[in-house]
Each structure stands twice: as C-alpha cells, then as structure tokens.
Amino acid sequence: MNWLMRVYRHVWGGEREARRLFPPDVLEHIEQAVGRSETRHRGELRILIEGGAGMAGAARRIDARQRALAFFSDLRVWDTADNSGVLIYLLLAEHRIEIIADRGIDARVPDAVWDDIARTASAHFRQGRAEAGMLAVIDACTALLAEHFPAHGNDVNELPDAPIVL
C-alpha cells in the first residue's frame, strides 16, 4: 500500500469503513452474542474495532499485533479470575484481525487454532460480511472457552460485553 493510501485509510477511510460495516444494529448483535457466549463459560470476551490509527499510525507503519497487545493491557482483559480473557481486535485500515488470549486459555489452545479462527473471520470480512465474520470469531472463541473453562452457574461478568469502536 502506498504512503498516501495508508494515510487515507488510517486517518479517514478506516473510520468511514467502521461506521459502514458496524452500524448500531450490528454492534448490538455483537454485544448480545458476547453476552450469550459468556453464559457458557468463565472466560471474558472483549471486542475492539479500530478504523485506523491516525496519522501517527500511518507514518509508523503500525503493527496490528502490538497495537492489540497494548489494548489487551489497557482494557484489562488480562485481569480476570481465571486468566481466561480474550480480546478480538480488528484494525480495518490494515485489514487485520488479532486474537489475544490471556495465559489461562492461551496455555490450553495452540497458536495455530487462534490463527485459523482469525483466517476464517478474515474470509468473511473480505466478502463484505463483517457481522458474520465477527460472530464466527465469537462462536469459535466460545467453543474453546466452554471446553476449557465451562460455566459454573455463579459466574460474574467481569468485563463489559459491548464492543468498542474507535
């Protein structure tokens, strides 16, 4: 991607794409899916959709994985009772999805599985099916969390279910 296109996507295009792909009704569906998911396991899912990283991100050739790790920390996804938080991060300007799992679940799931989930979601996104892609990621993470951290019935919702759009 040339420099001007990169700047456009990070400064203006990504935000526009985020509003187009994730209007309020889709965000509500995603929030409901997270809420349903968390009734099946003791994990916590957080969704962060970022249109672009601004001028600074465009100039620095931002690394989506590093950005996701920073958000994982900032949003305290790591701070759950079972160390079973999962951040699903989408950087639209770079067409990247990153899944960051806390040490409790990450120790039980090979990296290749997380990569496969991200690839499946990317295929949906490339076909213009953003909601389906995000719901597929949530479903796949739900299955893993339910297998390794099944619900006990008295679980507390430790993190908000609503997706964040930047």
PDB file of C-alpha atoms in Angstrom:
ATOM      1  CA  MET A   1       0.000   0.000   0.000  1.00  0.00           C
ATOM      2  CA  ASN A   2       1.495   3.343  -0.958  1.00  0.00           C
ATOM      3  CA  TRP A   3       2.042   6.052   1.629  1.00  0.00           C
ATOM      4  CA  LEU A   4      -0.886   8.287   0.602  1.00  0.00           C
ATOM      5  CA  MET A   5      -3.327   5.383   0.605  1.00  0.00           C
ATOM      6  CA  ARG A   6      -2.025   4.305   4.016  1.00  0.00           C
ATOM      7  CA  VAL A   7      -2.557   7.803   5.430  1.00  0.00           C
ATOM      8  CA  TYR A   8      -6.059   7.987   3.951  1.00  0.00           C
ATOM      9  CA  ARG A   9      -7.053   4.594   5.368  1.00  0.00           C
ATOM     10  CA  HIS A  10      -5.700   5.351   8.864  1.00  0.00           C
ATOM     11  CA  VAL A  11      -6.945   8.921   9.114  1.00  0.00           C
ATOM     12  CA  TRP A  12     -10.276   8.951   7.241  1.00  0.00           C
ATOM     13  CA  GLY A  13     -11.072   5.749   5.409  1.00  0.00           C
ATOM     14  CA  GLY A  14     -10.942   3.354   8.344  1.00  0.00           C
ATOM     15  CA  GLU A  15     -13.368   5.395  10.412  1.00  0.00           C
ATOM     16  CA  ARG A  16     -15.797   5.561   7.491  1.00  0.00           C
ATOM     17  CA  GLU A  17     -15.444   1.822   6.933  1.00  0.00           C
ATOM     18  CA  ALA A  18     -16.050   1.119  10.632  1.00  0.00           C
ATOM     19  CA  ARG A  19     -19.336   3.082  10.559  1.00  0.00           C
ATOM     20  CA  ARG A  20     -20.392   1.329   7.353  1.00  0.00           C
ATOM     21  CA  LEU A  21     -19.523  -2.225   8.431  1.00  0.00           C
ATOM     22  CA  PHE A  22     -20.571  -1.896  12.066  1.00  0.00           C
ATOM     23  CA  PRO A  23     -23.694   0.299  12.338  1.00  0.00           C
ATOM     24  CA  PRO A  24     -25.512   0.415  15.702  1.00  0.00           C
ATOM     25  CA  ASP A  25     -27.736  -2.605  14.987  1.00  0.00           C
ATOM     26  CA  VAL A  26     -24.719  -4.789  14.134  1.00  0.00           C
ATOM     27  CA  LEU A  27     -22.891  -3.619  17.270  1.00  0.00           C
ATOM     28  CA  GLU A  28     -25.985  -4.570  19.279  1.00  0.00           C
ATOM     29  CA  HIS A  29     -25.985  -8.060  17.708  1.00  0.00           C
ATOM     30  CA  ILE A  30     -22.308  -8.439  18.592  1.00  0.00           C
ATOM     31  CA  GLU A  31     -22.908  -7.318  22.181  1.00  0.00           C
ATOM     32  CA  GLN A  32     -25.757  -9.812  22.519  1.00  0.00           C
ATOM     33  CA  ALA A  33     -23.563 -12.589  21.078  1.00  0.00           C
ATOM     34  CA  VAL A  34     -20.861 -11.816  23.654  1.00  0.00           C
ATOM     35  CA  GLY A  35     -23.456 -11.887  26.443  1.00  0.00           C
ATOM     36  CA  ARG A  36     -24.821 -15.247  25.274  1.00  0.00           C
ATOM     37  CA  SER A  37     -21.289 -16.575  24.903  1.00  0.00           C
ATOM     38  CA  GLU A  38     -20.349 -15.700  28.449  1.00  0.00           C
ATOM     39  CA  THR A  39     -23.241 -17.743  29.859  1.00  0.00           C
ATOM     40  CA  ARG A  40     -21.438 -20.871  28.574  1.00  0.00           C
ATOM     41  CA  HIS A  41     -18.002 -20.343  30.123  1.00  0.00           C
ATOM     42  CA  ARG A  42     -15.944 -18.489  32.726  1.00  0.00           C
ATOM     43  CA  GLY A  43     -13.989 -16.529  30.124  1.00  0.00           C
ATOM     44  CA  GLU A  44     -14.425 -12.917  29.127  1.00  0.00           C
ATOM     45  CA  LEU A  45     -14.589 -11.670  25.536  1.00  0.00           C
ATOM     46  CA  ARG A  46     -13.802  -8.092  24.541  1.00  0.00           C
ATOM     47  CA  ILE A  47     -14.258  -6.768  21.025  1.00  0.00           C
ATOM     48  CA  LEU A  48     -12.351  -3.732  19.799  1.00  0.00           C
ATOM     49  CA  ILE A  49     -12.863  -2.420  16.267  1.00  0.00           C
ATOM     50  CA  GLU A  50     -10.487   0.312  15.198  1.00  0.00           C
ATOM     51  CA  GLY A  51     -10.961   2.111  11.919  1.00  0.00           C
ATOM     52  CA  GLY A  52      -7.444   3.489  11.769  1.00  0.00           C
ATOM     53  CA  ALA A  53      -4.601   4.552  13.995  1.00  0.00           C
ATOM     54  CA  GLY A  54      -4.476   8.158  12.831  1.00  0.00           C
ATOM     55  CA  MET A  55      -1.596   9.986  11.188  1.00  0.00           C
ATOM     56  CA  ALA A  56       0.937   8.643  13.670  1.00  0.00           C
ATOM     57  CA  GLY A  57      -0.136   5.058  12.992  1.00  0.00           C
ATOM     58  CA  ALA A  58       0.077   5.553   9.257  1.00  0.00           C
ATOM     59  CA  ALA A  59       3.514   7.153   9.476  1.00  0.00           C
ATOM     60  CA  ARG A  60       4.933   4.460  11.773  1.00  0.00           C
ATOM     61  CA  ARG A  61       3.625   1.521   9.727  1.00  0.00           C
ATOM     62  CA  ILE A  62       1.755   0.295  12.753  1.00  0.00           C
ATOM     63  CA  ASP A  63       1.950  -3.332  13.806  1.00  0.00           C
ATOM     64  CA  ALA A  64      -1.595  -4.565  14.456  1.00  0.00           C
ATOM     65  CA  ARG A  65      -0.403  -7.299  16.833  1.00  0.00           C
ATOM     66  CA  GLN A  66       1.486  -4.816  19.011  1.00  0.00           C
ATOM     67  CA  ARG A  67      -1.497  -2.481  18.996  1.00  0.00           C
ATOM     68  CA  ALA A  68      -3.789  -5.351  20.037  1.00  0.00           C
ATOM     69  CA  LEU A  69      -1.422  -6.261  22.879  1.00  0.00           C
ATOM     70  CA  ALA A  70      -1.494  -2.663  24.105  1.00  0.00           C
ATOM     71  CA  PHE A  71      -5.304  -2.623  24.068  1.00  0.00           C
ATOM     72  CA  PHE A  72      -5.354  -6.025  25.810  1.00  0.00           C
ATOM     73  CA  SER A  73      -3.454  -4.395  28.653  1.00  0.00           C
ATOM     74  CA  ASP A  74      -5.309  -1.063  28.623  1.00  0.00           C
ATOM     75  CA  LEU A  75      -8.715  -2.781  28.715  1.00  0.00           C
ATOM     76  CA  ARG A  76      -7.520  -5.107  31.494  1.00  0.00           C
ATOM     77  CA  VAL A  77      -8.549  -8.214  29.566  1.00  0.00           C
ATOM     78  CA  TRP A  78      -5.742  -9.986  31.425  1.00  0.00           C
ATOM     79  CA  ASP A  79      -7.327  -9.172  34.782  1.00  0.00           C
ATOM     80  CA  THR A  80      -9.932 -11.941  35.075  1.00  0.00           C
ATOM     81  CA  ALA A  81     -10.252 -14.526  37.835  1.00  0.00           C
ATOM     82  CA  ASP A  82      -9.321 -17.491  35.617  1.00  0.00           C
ATOM     83  CA  ASN A  83      -6.912 -15.636  33.308  1.00  0.00           C
ATOM     84  CA  SER A  84      -9.314 -16.534  30.529  1.00  0.00           C
ATOM     85  CA  GLY A  85      -9.914 -13.186  28.837  1.00  0.00           C
ATOM     86  CA  VAL A  86      -9.803 -12.933  25.045  1.00  0.00           C
ATOM     87  CA  LEU A  87      -9.510  -9.738  23.022  1.00  0.00           C
ATOM     88  CA  ILE A  88     -10.750  -9.797  19.446  1.00  0.00           C
ATOM     89  CA  TYR A  89      -9.142  -6.804  17.739  1.00  0.00           C
ATOM     90  CA  LEU A  90      -9.953  -5.628  14.241  1.00  0.00           C
ATOM     91  CA  LEU A  91      -7.823  -2.934  12.570  1.00  0.00           C
ATOM     92  CA  LEU A  92      -9.804  -2.025   9.478  1.00  0.00           C
ATOM     93  CA  ALA A  93      -7.173   0.254   7.935  1.00  0.00           C
ATOM     94  CA  GLU A  94      -4.778  -2.696   7.715  1.00  0.00           C
ATOM     95  CA  HIS A  95      -7.424  -5.397   7.153  1.00  0.00           C
ATOM     96  CA  ARG A  96      -6.043  -7.269  10.180  1.00  0.00           C
ATOM     97  CA  ILE A  97      -7.717  -9.248  12.908  1.00  0.00           C
ATOM     98  CA  GLU A  98      -5.773 -10.228  16.007  1.00  0.00           C
ATOM     99  CA  ILE A  99      -6.901 -12.510  18.798  1.00  0.00           C
ATOM    100  CA  ILE A 100      -5.055 -12.030  22.078  1.00  0.00           C
ATOM    101  CA  ALA A 101      -5.753 -14.644  24.745  1.00  0.00           C
ATOM    102  CA  ASP A 102      -4.774 -14.442  28.395  1.00  0.00           C
ATOM    103  CA  ARG A 103      -2.361 -17.001  29.781  1.00  0.00           C
ATOM    104  CA  GLY A 104      -5.027 -19.321  31.252  1.00  0.00           C
ATOM    105  CA  ILE A 105      -6.711 -20.064  27.919  1.00  0.00           C
ATOM    106  CA  ASP A 106      -3.654 -19.463  25.764  1.00  0.00           C
ATOM    107  CA  ALA A 107      -1.786 -22.263  27.580  1.00  0.00           C
ATOM    108  CA  ARG A 108      -4.521 -24.689  26.540  1.00  0.00           C
ATOM    109  CA  VAL A 109      -5.022 -23.608  22.918  1.00  0.00           C
ATOM    110  CA  PRO A 110      -2.257 -23.811  20.299  1.00  0.00           C
ATOM    111  CA  ASP A 111      -1.399 -20.637  18.374  1.00  0.00           C
ATOM    112  CA  ALA A 112      -2.425 -22.360  15.142  1.00  0.00           C
ATOM    113  CA  VAL A 113      -6.014 -22.593  16.401  1.00  0.00           C
ATOM    114  CA  TRP A 114      -6.176 -18.845  17.099  1.00  0.00           C
ATOM    115  CA  ASP A 115      -4.648 -18.222  13.654  1.00  0.00           C
ATOM    116  CA  ASP A 116      -7.278 -20.447  11.993  1.00  0.00           C
ATOM    117  CA  ILE A 117     -10.065 -18.547  13.729  1.00  0.00           C
ATOM    118  CA  ALA A 118      -8.620 -15.242  12.518  1.00  0.00           C
ATOM    119  CA  ARG A 119      -8.282 -16.588   8.945  1.00  0.00           C
ATOM    120  CA  THR A 120     -11.885 -17.749   8.926  1.00  0.00           C
ATOM    121  CA  ALA A 121     -13.051 -14.323  10.079  1.00  0.00           C
ATOM    122  CA  SER A 122     -10.829 -12.617   7.508  1.00  0.00           C
ATOM    123  CA  ALA A 123     -12.512 -14.596   4.750  1.00  0.00           C
ATOM    124  CA  HIS A 124     -15.895 -13.257   5.887  1.00  0.00           C
ATOM    125  CA  PHE A 125     -14.535  -9.706   6.047  1.00  0.00           C
ATOM    126  CA  ARG A 126     -13.062  -9.952   2.527  1.00  0.00           C
ATOM    127  CA  GLN A 127     -16.502 -10.965   1.281  1.00  0.00           C
ATOM    128  CA  GLY A 128     -18.026  -7.880   2.921  1.00  0.00           C
ATOM    129  CA  ARG A 129     -19.719  -9.893   5.668  1.00  0.00           C
ATOM    130  CA  ALA A 130     -18.394  -8.103   8.737  1.00  0.00           C
ATOM    131  CA  GLU A 131     -21.155  -9.154  11.109  1.00  0.00           C
ATOM    132  CA  ALA A 132     -20.885 -12.808  10.067  1.00  0.00           C
ATOM    133  CA  GLY A 133     -17.106 -12.648  10.475  1.00  0.00           C
ATOM    134  CA  MET A 134     -17.284 -11.204  13.962  1.00  0.00           C
ATOM    135  CA  LEU A 135     -19.978 -13.670  15.017  1.00  0.00           C
ATOM    136  CA  ALA A 136     -17.870 -16.547  13.664  1.00  0.00           C
ATOM    137  CA  VAL A 137     -14.932 -15.420  15.803  1.00  0.00           C
ATOM    138  CA  ILE A 138     -17.164 -15.137  18.863  1.00  0.00           C
ATOM    139  CA  ASP A 139     -18.606 -18.615  18.243  1.00  0.00           C
ATOM    140  CA  ALA A 140     -15.164 -20.170  17.816  1.00  0.00           C
ATOM    141  CA  CYS A 141     -13.803 -18.490  20.956  1.00  0.00           C
ATOM    142  CA  THR A 142     -16.951 -19.528  22.832  1.00  0.00           C
ATOM    143  CA  ALA A 143     -16.385 -23.181  21.936  1.00  0.00           C
ATOM    144  CA  LEU A 144     -12.789 -23.052  23.167  1.00  0.00           C
ATOM    145  CA  LEU A 145     -13.636 -21.237  26.379  1.00  0.00           C
ATOM    146  CA  ALA A 146     -16.591 -23.556  27.090  1.00  0.00           C
ATOM    147  CA  GLU A 147     -14.339 -26.570  26.627  1.00  0.00           C
ATOM    148  CA  HIS A 148     -11.541 -25.334  28.889  1.00  0.00           C
ATOM    149  CA  PHE A 149     -13.433 -23.043  31.302  1.00  0.00           C
ATOM    150  CA  PRO A 150     -17.049 -24.271  31.470  1.00  0.00           C
ATOM    151  CA  ALA A 151     -19.554 -22.144  33.354  1.00  0.00           C
ATOM    152  CA  HIS A 152     -20.246 -22.962  36.998  1.00  0.00           C
ATOM    153  CA  GLY A 153     -23.565 -21.156  37.219  1.00  0.00           C
ATOM    154  CA  ASN A 154     -22.407 -18.424  39.587  1.00  0.00           C
ATOM    155  CA  ASP A 155     -20.043 -16.662  37.205  1.00  0.00           C
ATOM    156  CA  VAL A 156     -19.631 -12.909  37.357  1.00  0.00           C
ATOM    157  CA  ASN A 157     -19.448 -10.776  34.219  1.00  0.00           C
ATOM    158  CA  GLU A 158     -16.028  -9.213  34.825  1.00  0.00           C
ATOM    159  CA  LEU A 159     -15.749  -7.077  31.663  1.00  0.00           C
ATOM    160  CA  PRO A 160     -18.286  -5.154  29.557  1.00  0.00           C
ATOM    161  CA  ASP A 161     -19.903  -7.031  26.663  1.00  0.00           C
ATOM    162  CA  ALA A 162     -20.337  -4.011  24.367  1.00  0.00           C
ATOM    163  CA  PRO A 163     -17.852  -3.777  21.503  1.00  0.00           C
ATOM    164  CA  ILE A 164     -15.612  -0.725  21.415  1.00  0.00           C
ATOM    165  CA  VAL A 165     -15.329   1.168  18.142  1.00  0.00           C
ATOM    166  CA  LEU A 166     -12.501   3.662  17.750  1.00  0.00           C
TER     167      LEU A 166
END
